[in-house]
PDB file of C-alpha atoms in Angstrom:
ATOM      1  CA  MET A   1       0.038   0.057  -0.009  1.00 35.00           C
ATOM      2  CA  PRO A   2       1.192   3.518  -0.565  1.00 35.00           C
ATOM      3  CA  VAL A   3       3.091   5.337   2.131  1.00 33.00           C
ATOM      4  CA  ILE A   4       2.590   9.120   2.231  1.00 34.00           C
ATOM      5  CA  THR A   5       5.142  11.487   3.591  1.00 35.00           C
ATOM      6  CA  ARG A   6       4.916  15.260   4.129  1.00 41.00           C
ATOM      7  CA  SER A   7       7.512  17.850   3.192  1.00 42.00           C
ATOM      8  CA  ARG A   8       8.361  20.030   6.084  1.00 44.00           C
ATOM      9  CA  ALA A   9       9.892  22.652   4.032  1.00 46.00           C
ATOM     10  CA  ALA A  10       6.880  24.103   2.103  1.00 51.00           C
ATOM     11  CA  PHE A  11       3.186  24.162   1.507  1.00 51.00           C
ATOM     12  CA  THR A  12       1.432  23.864  -1.839  1.00 49.00           C
ATOM     13  CA  VAL A  13      -1.003  26.847  -1.969  1.00 54.00           C
ATOM     14  CA  VAL A  14      -3.975  26.869  -4.221  1.00 58.00           C
ATOM     15  CA  VAL A  15      -4.902  30.545  -5.046  1.00 63.00           C
ATOM     16  CA  MET A  16      -8.358  30.987  -6.167  1.00 82.00           C
ATOM     17  CA  ILE A  17      -9.768  34.142  -7.841  1.00 94.00           C
ATOM     18  CA  ARG A  18     -12.637  35.435  -5.852  1.00 97.00           C
ATOM     19  CA  ILE A  19     -16.085  35.272  -7.484  1.00 98.00           C
ATOM     20  CA  GLY A  20     -18.603  37.848  -6.125  1.00 98.00           C
ATOM     21  CA  LEU A  21     -22.177  38.753  -6.872  1.00 98.00           C
ATOM     22  CA  SER A  22     -23.317  42.256  -7.583  1.00 98.00           C
ATOM     23  CA  THR A  23     -26.485  43.341  -5.703  1.00 98.00           C
ATOM     24  CA  SER A  24     -27.786  44.608  -9.141  1.00 97.00           C
ATOM     25  CA  SER A  25     -27.837  40.816 -10.239  1.00 98.00           C
ATOM     26  CA  VAL A  26     -30.904  40.258  -7.971  1.00 98.00           C
ATOM     27  CA  PHE A  27     -32.729  43.555  -8.815  1.00 94.00           C
ATOM     28  CA  PRO A  28     -35.499  44.289  -7.854  1.00 94.00           C
ATOM     29  CA  LEU A  29     -34.920  42.356  -4.727  1.00 96.00           C
ATOM     30  CA  LYS A  30     -33.558  44.028  -1.431  1.00 96.00           C
ATOM     31  CA  THR A  31     -29.968  44.136  -0.577  1.00 98.00           C
ATOM     32  CA  GLU A  32     -30.229  41.471   2.112  1.00 98.00           C
ATOM     33  CA  GLU A  33     -31.570  38.966  -0.472  1.00 98.00           C
ATOM     34  CA  ALA A  34     -28.461  39.545  -2.523  1.00 98.00           C
ATOM     35  CA  PHE A  35     -26.280  38.467   0.461  1.00 98.00           C
ATOM     36  CA  ARG A  36     -28.527  35.452   1.224  1.00 98.00           C
ATOM     37  CA  LEU A  37     -28.703  34.190  -2.428  1.00 98.00           C
ATOM     38  CA  ALA A  38     -24.983  34.808  -2.891  1.00 98.00           C
ATOM     39  CA  ARG A  39     -24.288  32.445   0.019  1.00 98.00           C
ATOM     40  CA  ARG A  40     -26.829  29.879  -1.301  1.00 98.00           C
ATOM     41  CA  ALA A  41     -25.322  29.910  -4.689  1.00 98.00           C
ATOM     42  CA  GLY A  42     -21.733  29.578  -3.529  1.00 98.00           C
ATOM     43  CA  TYR A  43     -20.163  32.992  -4.148  1.00 98.00           C
ATOM     44  CA  ASP A  44     -17.203  34.344  -2.227  1.00 98.00           C
ATOM     45  CA  GLY A  45     -18.659  37.900  -1.544  1.00 98.00           C
ATOM     46  CA  VAL A  46     -20.862  40.645  -2.726  1.00 98.00           C
ATOM     47  CA  GLU A  47     -20.424  43.889  -4.646  1.00 98.00           C
ATOM     48  CA  ILE A  48     -22.773  46.662  -3.417  1.00 98.00           C
ATOM     49  CA  MET A  49     -24.398  48.804  -6.139  1.00 98.00           C
ATOM     50  CA  VAL A  50     -25.107  52.008  -4.260  1.00 98.00           C
ATOM     51  CA  THR A  51     -28.772  53.056  -4.865  1.00 96.00           C
ATOM     52  CA  ARG A  52     -31.676  54.741  -3.164  1.00 95.00           C
ATOM     53  CA  ASP A  53     -32.011  51.786  -0.988  1.00 95.00           C
ATOM     54  CA  GLU A  54     -30.477  53.152   2.301  1.00 96.00           C
ATOM     55  CA  THR A  55     -29.051  49.798   3.279  1.00 97.00           C
ATOM     56  CA  THR A  56     -26.513  50.181   0.318  1.00 98.00           C
ATOM     57  CA  GLN A  57     -25.261  53.406   1.793  1.00 98.00           C
ATOM     58  CA  ASP A  58     -24.890  52.263   5.454  1.00 98.00           C
ATOM     59  CA  ALA A  59     -21.660  50.706   6.440  1.00 98.00           C
ATOM     60  CA  ALA A  60     -22.917  49.382   9.681  1.00 98.00           C
ATOM     61  CA  GLY A  61     -25.856  47.730   8.051  1.00 98.00           C
ATOM     62  CA  LEU A  62     -23.749  46.200   5.352  1.00 98.00           C
ATOM     63  CA  ASN A  63     -21.175  44.874   7.854  1.00 98.00           C
ATOM     64  CA  ALA A  64     -23.982  43.290   9.814  1.00 98.00           C
ATOM     65  CA  LEU A  65     -25.265  41.530   6.765  1.00 98.00           C
ATOM     66  CA  ALA A  66     -21.718  40.494   5.794  1.00 98.00           C
ATOM     67  CA  LYS A  67     -21.303  38.884   9.176  1.00 98.00           C
ATOM     68  CA  LYS A  68     -24.816  37.237   9.050  1.00 98.00           C
ATOM     69  CA  TYR A  69     -24.215  35.634   5.870  1.00 98.00           C
ATOM     70  CA  ASP A  70     -20.455  35.201   5.985  1.00 98.00           C
ATOM     71  CA  MET A  71     -20.340  37.093   2.746  1.00 98.00           C
ATOM     72  CA  PRO A  72     -17.666  39.907   2.750  1.00 98.00           C
ATOM     73  CA  VAL A  73     -18.176  43.139   0.804  1.00 98.00           C
ATOM     74  CA  LEU A  74     -15.558  42.854  -2.035  1.00 98.00           C
ATOM     75  CA  SER A  75     -16.390  46.214  -3.823  1.00 98.00           C
ATOM     76  CA  ILE A  76     -18.560  49.183  -3.921  1.00 98.00           C
ATOM     77  CA  HIS A  77     -20.113  50.430  -7.185  1.00 98.00           C
ATOM     78  CA  ALA A  78     -20.495  54.222  -7.064  1.00 98.00           C
ATOM     79  CA  PRO A  79     -24.042  55.693  -7.720  1.00 97.00           C
ATOM     80  CA  VAL A  80     -23.567  56.794 -11.258  1.00 92.00           C
ATOM     81  CA  LEU A  81     -26.806  55.590 -12.925  1.00 86.00           C
ATOM     82  CA  VAL A  82     -29.789  57.718 -13.874  1.00 83.00           C
ATOM     83  CA  LEU A  83     -31.793  56.081 -11.089  1.00 85.00           C
ATOM     84  CA  THR A  84     -29.223  57.189  -8.432  1.00 91.00           C
ATOM     85  CA  ALA A  85     -28.924  60.792  -9.773  1.00 87.00           C
ATOM     86  CA  PHE A  86     -29.855  62.189  -6.222  1.00 92.00           C
ATOM     87  CA  VAL A  87     -28.171  59.662  -4.004  1.00 96.00           C
ATOM     88  CA  TRP A  88     -25.518  61.554  -1.904  1.00 96.00           C
ATOM     89  CA  GLY A  89     -26.513  64.794  -3.643  1.00 95.00           C
ATOM     90  CA  ARG A  90     -25.657  65.888  -7.118  1.00 93.00           C
ATOM     91  CA  ASP A  91     -21.904  66.433  -6.951  1.00 96.00           C
ATOM     92  CA  PRO A  92     -20.252  63.503  -8.623  1.00 96.00           C
ATOM     93  CA  ARG A  93     -16.959  64.078  -6.732  1.00 97.00           C
ATOM     94  CA  VAL A  94     -18.970  63.769  -3.407  1.00 97.00           C
ATOM     95  CA  LYS A  95     -20.507  60.664  -4.613  1.00 97.00           C
ATOM     96  CA  LEU A  96     -17.194  59.149  -5.445  1.00 98.00           C
ATOM     97  CA  GLU A  97     -15.636  60.208  -2.127  1.00 98.00           C
ATOM     98  CA  LYS A  98     -18.506  58.713  -0.143  1.00 98.00           C
ATOM     99  CA  SER A  99     -18.190  55.520  -2.185  1.00 98.00           C
ATOM    100  CA  ALA A 100     -14.478  55.333  -1.233  1.00 98.00           C
ATOM    101  CA  GLU A 101     -15.334  56.109   2.456  1.00 98.00           C
ATOM    102  CA  LEU A 102     -17.988  53.356   2.337  1.00 98.00           C
ATOM    103  CA  ALA A 103     -15.485  50.829   0.838  1.00 98.00           C
ATOM    104  CA  ARG A 104     -12.922  51.724   3.522  1.00 98.00           C
ATOM    105  CA  ALA A 105     -15.570  51.135   6.286  1.00 98.00           C
ATOM    106  CA  THR A 106     -16.781  47.830   4.926  1.00 98.00           C
ATOM    107  CA  GLY A 107     -13.413  46.397   3.996  1.00 98.00           C
ATOM    108  CA  ALA A 108     -14.050  46.407   0.392  1.00 98.00           C
ATOM    109  CA  GLY A 109     -10.850  46.754  -1.663  1.00 96.00           C
ATOM    110  CA  THR A 110     -12.294  48.332  -4.827  1.00 98.00           C
ATOM    111  CA  VAL A 111     -14.676  51.147  -5.884  1.00 98.00           C
ATOM    112  CA  VAL A 112     -16.113  50.794  -9.361  1.00 98.00           C
ATOM    113  CA  VAL A 113     -16.899  54.147 -11.202  1.00 98.00           C
ATOM    114  CA  HIS A 114     -18.062  55.041 -14.613  1.00 97.00           C
ATOM    115  CA  PRO A 115     -16.251  57.765 -16.725  1.00 97.00           C
ATOM    116  CA  PRO A 116     -18.000  61.078 -16.314  1.00 96.00           C
ATOM    117  CA  PHE A 117     -20.582  62.448 -18.599  1.00 93.00           C
ATOM    118  CA  ARG A 118     -19.171  65.247 -20.713  1.00 92.00           C
ATOM    119  CA  TRP A 119     -21.673  67.774 -19.262  1.00 91.00           C
ATOM    120  CA  GLN A 120     -20.306  67.218 -15.716  1.00 93.00           C
ATOM    121  CA  GLY A 121     -17.946  70.154 -16.164  1.00 90.00           C
ATOM    122  CA  GLY A 122     -15.019  70.477 -13.816  1.00 94.00           C
ATOM    123  CA  TYR A 123     -15.386  66.934 -12.496  1.00 96.00           C
ATOM    124  CA  ALA A 124     -15.024  65.608 -16.042  1.00 96.00           C
ATOM    125  CA  LEU A 125     -11.989  67.780 -16.611  1.00 96.00           C
ATOM    126  CA  GLN A 126     -10.335  66.802 -13.362  1.00 97.00           C
ATOM    127  CA  PHE A 127     -11.588  63.228 -13.162  1.00 97.00           C
ATOM    128  CA  LEU A 128      -8.287  61.188 -13.526  1.00 97.00           C
ATOM    129  CA  ALA A 129      -6.702  63.518 -10.885  1.00 98.00           C
ATOM    130  CA  ILE A 130      -9.695  63.127  -8.545  1.00 98.00           C
ATOM    131  CA  VAL A 131      -9.601  59.291  -8.864  1.00 98.00           C
ATOM    132  CA  ARG A 132      -5.717  59.338  -7.869  1.00 98.00           C
ATOM    133  CA  GLU A 133      -6.342  61.833  -5.023  1.00 98.00           C
ATOM    134  CA  LEU A 134      -9.257  59.752  -3.543  1.00 98.00           C
ATOM    135  CA  ARG A 135      -7.414  56.505  -3.997  1.00 98.00           C
ATOM    136  CA  ALA A 136      -4.521  57.844  -1.991  1.00 98.00           C
ATOM    137  CA  ALA A 137      -6.767  59.432   0.676  1.00 98.00           C
ATOM    138  CA  TRP A 138      -8.857  56.352   1.342  1.00 98.00           C
ATOM    139  CA  GLY A 139      -6.479  53.545   0.468  1.00 97.00           C
ATOM    140  CA  VAL A 140      -8.799  51.674  -1.886  1.00 98.00           C
ATOM    141  CA  GLU A 141      -8.523  50.939  -5.587  1.00 98.00           C
ATOM    142  CA  ILE A 142     -10.753  53.049  -7.809  1.00 98.00           C
ATOM    143  CA  ALA A 143     -11.296  51.073 -11.050  1.00 98.00           C
ATOM    144  CA  ILE A 144     -12.853  52.994 -13.961  1.00 98.00           C
ATOM    145  CA  GLU A 145     -15.340  50.814 -15.821  1.00 98.00           C
ATOM    146  CA  ASN A 146     -15.361  50.548 -19.644  1.00 97.00           C
ATOM    147  CA  MET A 147     -18.630  51.864 -21.167  1.00 96.00           C
ATOM    148  CA  PHE A 148     -19.731  52.225 -24.787  1.00 92.00           C
ATOM    149  CA  PRO A 149     -20.423  54.947 -27.390  1.00 89.00           C
ATOM    150  CA  TRP A 150     -24.002  56.501 -27.520  1.00 81.00           C
ATOM    151  CA  ASN A 151     -25.998  56.587 -30.774  1.00 71.00           C
ATOM    152  CA  VAL A 152     -29.058  58.937 -30.880  1.00 64.00           C
ATOM    153  CA  ALA A 153     -31.240  58.932 -33.960  1.00 57.00           C
ATOM    154  CA  GLY A 154     -28.527  57.042 -35.909  1.00 63.00           C
ATOM    155  CA  ARG A 155     -25.885  59.613 -35.063  1.00 63.00           C
ATOM    156  CA  GLY A 156     -22.972  59.321 -32.575  1.00 65.00           C
ATOM    157  CA  LEU A 157     -23.073  61.298 -29.401  1.00 72.00           C
ATOM    158  CA  LYS A 158     -19.942  62.151 -27.390  1.00 81.00           C
ATOM    159  CA  ALA A 159     -21.448  61.438 -23.959  1.00 86.00           C
ATOM    160  CA  TYR A 160     -18.400  60.662 -21.855  1.00 92.00           C
ATOM    161  CA  ALA A 161     -15.282  62.641 -21.093  1.00 91.00           C
ATOM    162  CA  PRO A 162     -12.350  62.009 -21.285  1.00 92.00           C
ATOM    163  CA  GLY A 163     -14.150  59.080 -23.098  1.00 93.00           C
ATOM    164  CA  TRP A 164     -15.956  55.820 -22.772  1.00 94.00           C
ATOM    165  CA  ASP A 165     -12.841  53.567 -22.992  1.00 96.00           C
ATOM    166  CA  PRO A 166     -10.456  53.548 -20.074  1.00 97.00           C
ATOM    167  CA  VAL A 167      -8.002  51.439 -21.939  1.00 97.00           C
ATOM    168  CA  THR A 168      -6.974  54.705 -23.723  1.00 96.00           C
ATOM    169  CA  MET A 169      -6.884  56.767 -20.393  1.00 97.00           C
ATOM    170  CA  ASP A 170      -3.919  57.527 -18.170  1.00 96.00           C
ATOM    171  CA  CYS A 171      -5.459  55.659 -15.196  1.00 97.00           C
ATOM    172  CA  ASP A 172      -4.011  53.060 -12.767  1.00 97.00           C
ATOM    173  CA  ALA A 173      -7.022  50.695 -12.367  1.00 98.00           C
ATOM    174  CA  VAL A 174      -9.843  49.512 -14.714  1.00 98.00           C
ATOM    175  CA  THR A 175     -13.021  47.531 -14.403  1.00 98.00           C
ATOM    176  CA  LEU A 176     -13.641  45.200 -17.461  1.00 98.00           C
ATOM    177  CA  ASP A 177     -17.301  44.659 -18.244  1.00 98.00           C
ATOM    178  CA  PHE A 178     -18.052  42.151 -21.035  1.00 98.00           C
ATOM    179  CA  SER A 179     -21.508  43.385 -21.864  1.00 97.00           C
ATOM    180  CA  HIS A 180     -20.174  46.881 -22.330  1.00 96.00           C
ATOM    181  CA  ALA A 181     -17.365  45.562 -24.435  1.00 97.00           C
ATOM    182  CA  ALA A 182     -19.820  43.820 -26.587  1.00 96.00           C
ATOM    183  CA  LEU A 183     -22.029  46.916 -27.106  1.00 93.00           C
ATOM    184  CA  SER A 184     -18.887  48.957 -28.036  1.00 94.00           C
ATOM    185  CA  GLY A 185     -17.680  46.376 -30.562  1.00 94.00           C
ATOM    186  CA  ARG A 186     -14.526  45.639 -28.558  1.00 95.00           C
ATOM    187  CA  ASN A 187     -12.964  42.420 -27.893  1.00 97.00           C
ATOM    188  CA  ALA A 188     -12.697  41.845 -24.209  1.00 98.00           C
ATOM    189  CA  LEU A 189      -9.555  39.625 -24.535  1.00 98.00           C
ATOM    190  CA  ALA A 190      -7.689  42.154 -26.542  1.00 98.00           C
ATOM    191  CA  MET A 191      -8.653  44.741 -23.892  1.00 98.00           C
ATOM    192  CA  ALA A 192      -7.450  42.600 -21.020  1.00 98.00           C
ATOM    193  CA  SER A 193      -4.083  42.006 -22.796  1.00 97.00           C
ATOM    194  CA  THR A 194      -3.603  45.628 -23.565  1.00 98.00           C
ATOM    195  CA  LEU A 195      -4.493  46.599 -19.984  1.00 98.00           C
ATOM    196  CA  GLY A 196      -2.024  44.197 -18.310  1.00 97.00           C
ATOM    197  CA  THR A 197      -1.781  44.913 -14.532  1.00 97.00           C
ATOM    198  CA  ARG A 198      -4.103  47.952 -14.826  1.00 98.00           C
ATOM    199  CA  LEU A 199      -6.922  45.462 -15.056  1.00 98.00           C
ATOM    200  CA  ARG A 200      -7.992  45.184 -11.467  1.00 98.00           C
ATOM    201  CA  HIS A 201     -11.773  44.206 -11.482  1.00 98.00           C
ATOM    202  CA  VAL A 202     -14.064  42.316 -13.740  1.00 98.00           C
ATOM    203  CA  HIS A 203     -17.844  42.441 -14.181  1.00 98.00           C
ATOM    204  CA  LEU A 204     -18.822  38.902 -15.327  1.00 98.00           C
ATOM    205  CA  CYS A 205     -21.554  38.814 -17.854  1.00 98.00           C
ATOM    206  CA  ASP A 206     -21.820  38.673 -21.722  1.00 97.00           C
ATOM    207  CA  GLY A 207     -23.315  40.446 -24.697  1.00 95.00           C
ATOM    208  CA  SER A 208     -24.490  39.371 -28.102  1.00 92.00           C
ATOM    209  CA  GLY A 209     -23.562  42.210 -30.369  1.00 80.00           C
ATOM    210  CA  SER A 210     -22.683  45.960 -30.835  1.00 80.00           C
ATOM    211  CA  LEU A 211     -24.435  49.192 -31.775  1.00 69.00           C
ATOM    212  CA  ALA A 212     -23.102  48.589 -35.241  1.00 69.00           C
ATOM    213  CA  ASP A 213     -24.947  45.245 -35.193  1.00 67.00           C
ATOM    214  CA  GLY A 214     -28.157  47.009 -34.265  1.00 66.00           C
ATOM    215  CA  ARG A 215     -28.068  46.180 -30.597  1.00 70.00           C
ATOM    216  CA  VAL A 216     -29.476  48.991 -28.460  1.00 65.00           C
ATOM    217  CA  PHE A 217     -29.574  47.496 -24.950  1.00 77.00           C
ATOM    218  CA  ASP A 218     -26.940  46.684 -22.398  1.00 84.00           C
ATOM    219  CA  GLU A 219     -27.831  43.059 -22.035  1.00 94.00           C
ATOM    220  CA  HIS A 220     -25.683  41.584 -19.168  1.00 95.00           C
ATOM    221  CA  LEU A 221     -26.327  38.052 -20.419  1.00 97.00           C
ATOM    222  CA  LEU A 222     -25.033  35.209 -18.443  1.00 98.00           C
ATOM    223  CA  PRO A 223     -21.371  34.339 -19.310  1.00 98.00           C
ATOM    224  CA  GLY A 224     -21.196  32.044 -22.339  1.00 97.00           C
ATOM    225  CA  ARG A 225     -24.529  33.054 -23.814  1.00 97.00           C
ATOM    226  CA  GLY A 226     -23.061  35.874 -25.842  1.00 96.00           C
ATOM    227  CA  THR A 227     -20.247  36.426 -28.258  1.00 96.00           C
ATOM    228  CA  GLN A 228     -17.499  37.795 -25.958  1.00 98.00           C
ATOM    229  CA  PRO A 229     -14.436  35.617 -25.153  1.00 98.00           C
ATOM    230  CA  VAL A 230     -15.343  35.385 -21.502  1.00 98.00           C
ATOM    231  CA  ALA A 231     -13.800  32.007 -20.905  1.00 98.00           C
ATOM    232  CA  GLU A 232     -10.661  33.093 -22.554  1.00 97.00           C
ATOM    233  CA  VAL A 233     -10.314  36.297 -20.425  1.00 98.00           C
ATOM    234  CA  LEU A 234     -10.935  34.239 -17.248  1.00 98.00           C
ATOM    235  CA  ALA A 235      -8.295  31.698 -18.155  1.00 96.00           C
ATOM    236  CA  HIS A 236      -5.957  34.544 -19.196  1.00 96.00           C
ATOM    237  CA  LEU A 237      -6.276  36.053 -15.660  1.00 97.00           C
ATOM    238  CA  ALA A 238      -5.924  32.726 -13.846  1.00 95.00           C
ATOM    239  CA  ALA A 239      -2.700  31.976 -15.746  1.00 93.00           C
ATOM    240  CA  SER A 240      -1.216  35.299 -14.784  1.00 91.00           C
ATOM    241  CA  ASP A 241      -1.621  35.010 -11.001  1.00 88.00           C
ATOM    242  CA  TRP A 242      -4.147  37.751 -11.086  1.00 94.00           C
ATOM    243  CA  ASN A 243      -5.496  38.800  -7.663  1.00 93.00           C
ATOM    244  CA  GLY A 244      -8.420  41.020  -8.460  1.00 96.00           C
ATOM    245  CA  SER A 245     -12.124  40.069  -8.103  1.00 97.00           C
ATOM    246  CA  VAL A 246     -14.556  38.749 -10.660  1.00 98.00           C
ATOM    247  CA  VAL A 247     -18.089  39.920  -9.878  1.00 98.00           C
ATOM    248  CA  ALA A 248     -21.146  38.551 -11.579  1.00 98.00           C
ATOM    249  CA  GLU A 249     -23.341  41.461 -12.883  1.00 98.00           C
ATOM    250  CA  ILE A 250     -26.107  39.721 -14.720  1.00 98.00           C
ATOM    251  CA  ASN A 251     -29.705  40.301 -15.610  1.00 97.00           C
ATOM    252  CA  THR A 252     -31.993  37.948 -13.610  1.00 97.00           C
ATOM    253  CA  ARG A 253     -35.308  40.039 -13.804  1.00 94.00           C
ATOM    254  CA  LYS A 254     -37.048  37.393 -16.008  1.00 94.00           C
ATOM    255  CA  ALA A 255     -36.631  34.833 -13.167  1.00 96.00           C
ATOM    256  CA  ARG A 256     -40.206  33.837 -11.984  1.00 95.00           C
ATOM    257  CA  SER A 257     -39.091  32.262  -8.813  1.00 96.00           C
ATOM    258  CA  GLU A 258     -36.163  31.998  -6.408  1.00 97.00           C
ATOM    259  CA  ARG A 259     -35.457  28.532  -7.753  1.00 97.00           C
ATOM    260  CA  ASP A 260     -35.121  30.126 -11.278  1.00 98.00           C
ATOM    261  CA  ARG A 261     -33.019  32.897 -10.168  1.00 98.00           C
ATOM    262  CA  LEU A 262     -30.671  30.588  -8.153  1.00 98.00           C
ATOM    263  CA  GLU A 263     -30.286  28.370 -11.356  1.00 98.00           C
ATOM    264  CA  LEU A 264     -29.078  31.469 -13.109  1.00 98.00           C
ATOM    265  CA  LEU A 265     -26.602  32.542 -10.304  1.00 98.00           C
ATOM    266  CA  ARG A 266     -25.308  28.930  -9.995  1.00 98.00           C
ATOM    267  CA  GLU A 267     -24.814  28.699 -13.816  1.00 98.00           C
ATOM    268  CA  THR A 268     -22.656  31.907 -13.592  1.00 98.00           C
ATOM    269  CA  ILE A 269     -20.492  30.872 -10.776  1.00 98.00           C
ATOM    270  CA  GLU A 270     -20.002  27.384 -12.162  1.00 97.00           C
ATOM    271  CA  PHE A 271     -18.815  29.056 -15.410  1.00 98.00           C
ATOM    272  CA  ALA A 272     -16.535  31.302 -13.501  1.00 98.00           C
ATOM    273  CA  ARG A 273     -15.030  28.413 -11.476  1.00 97.00           C
ATOM    274  CA  ALA A 274     -14.552  26.254 -14.548  1.00 96.00           C
ATOM    275  CA  HIS A 275     -12.336  28.873 -16.244  1.00 97.00           C
ATOM    276  CA  THR A 276     -10.351  30.287 -13.341  1.00 95.00           C
ATOM    277  CA  THR A 277      -8.045  27.280 -12.840  1.00 72.00           C
ATOM    278  CA  PRO A 278      -6.213  27.479  -9.380  1.00 60.00           C
ATOM    279  CA  GLN A 279      -2.731  28.624  -9.452  1.00 46.00           C
ATOM    280  CA  LEU A 280       0.020  26.767  -7.547  1.00 46.00           C
ATOM    281  CA  SER A 281       2.908  28.314  -5.823  1.00 41.00           C
ATOM    282  CA  ARG A 282       5.352  27.322  -3.196  1.00 35.00           C
ATOM    283  CA  VAL A 283       5.730  29.313   0.072  1.00 37.00           C
ATOM    284  CA  GLN A 284       7.552  28.892   3.236  1.00 38.00           C
ATOM    285  CA  GLU A 285       6.037  26.889   6.044  1.00 38.00           C
ATOM    286  CA  GLN A 286       3.326  28.693   8.040  1.00 39.00           C
ATOM    287  CA  THR A 287       3.203  31.437   5.444  1.00 42.00           C
ATOM    288  CA  GLN A 288      -0.206  31.940   3.779  1.00 48.00           C
ATOM    289  CA  THR A 289      -1.518  34.699   1.554  1.00 45.00           C
ATOM    290  CA  THR A 290      -4.725  36.123   2.949  1.00 45.00           C
ATOM    291  CA  SER A 291      -6.054  37.712  -0.331  1.00 48.00           C
ATOM    292  CA  PRO A 292      -7.394  36.384  -2.668  1.00 48.00           C
ATOM    293  CA  ARG A 293      -8.981  33.264  -1.273  1.00 48.00           C
ATOM    294  CA  VAL A 294      -6.285  30.804  -0.339  1.00 45.00           C
ATOM    295  CA  PHE A 295      -6.360  27.148   0.498  1.00 39.00           C
ATOM    296  CA  ALA A 296      -3.084  25.604   1.966  1.00 40.00           C
ATOM    297  CA  GLN A 297      -2.401  21.976   1.675  1.00 39.00           C
ATOM    298  CA  PRO A 298       0.851  20.038   2.713  1.00 37.00           C
ATOM    299  CA  GLU A 299       3.009  19.046  -0.263  1.00 40.00           C
ATOM    300  CA  ARG A 300       3.082  15.228  -0.465  1.00 38.00           C
ATOM    301  CA  THR A 301       5.439  12.715  -1.872  1.00 37.00           C
ATOM    302  CA  THR A 302       4.279   9.109  -2.488  1.00 38.00           C
ATOM    303  CA  THR A 303       6.483   5.957  -2.252  1.00 37.00           C
ATOM    304  CA  ARG A 304       4.993   2.704  -3.522  1.00 37.00           C
ATOM    305  CA  GLY A 305       5.948  -0.519  -1.925  1.00 37.00           C
TER     306      GLY A 305
END
């Protein structure tokens, strides 16, 4: 029978990319439901989309939910949508600073923010400097999300400043959204390769086509149900010892029941797990990395007799 011995010099450490669930993925359900369903479906944590729901703005309440469901807050999405125009006032700089403050208070490592609208004046002109200033002040990553061009009555509209594509910006951290990449006609794998270490956060979803193809909606399909190279990007990140978070931001509004919604959430995380192969590295005994998720196993050698 085999005799198994353990090396006393090192551990084999399996580093797994964290897979989170955005609260927007269970819209229109309440924030607590996102934590509960994330736990049931097997996610590693939650991204908070700050909305008019006061729970999303309250660090103490979020920390209580994180403890109750054993679901840490991985990231905060700043309130930049039309529906959140009046959340934390009208000043976009204040919104971003409060998002960074909330991230610090909940232990989230990342704030996701969209590029400014062109009509947001001084904020748009100073956006990149503001991002760097707040990152330094609050000690959290502020990752600018890729958006897409606007088309009104068949004509292009310059809606964002300095632009909709952070790949071309002089910024330190980027969030890659597959649905937005599809709508803009970009290839997400090419974007990820170009970004290199600037890619710090991923919104896991998919899209079926671009504005040029006649698409007009930001679809946020389940990964694998569109045309973006989602699996290839995840594999690319896993192969490069990437230590950011992948957060599911999918549309489940057509789910007729909790069972239906859970099936969609589980399909998404199973896709993510399948394409984020664990990375192995050797570390000194009793040394473990705490982030991302780490599982330490003794290195084994086998002698057959």
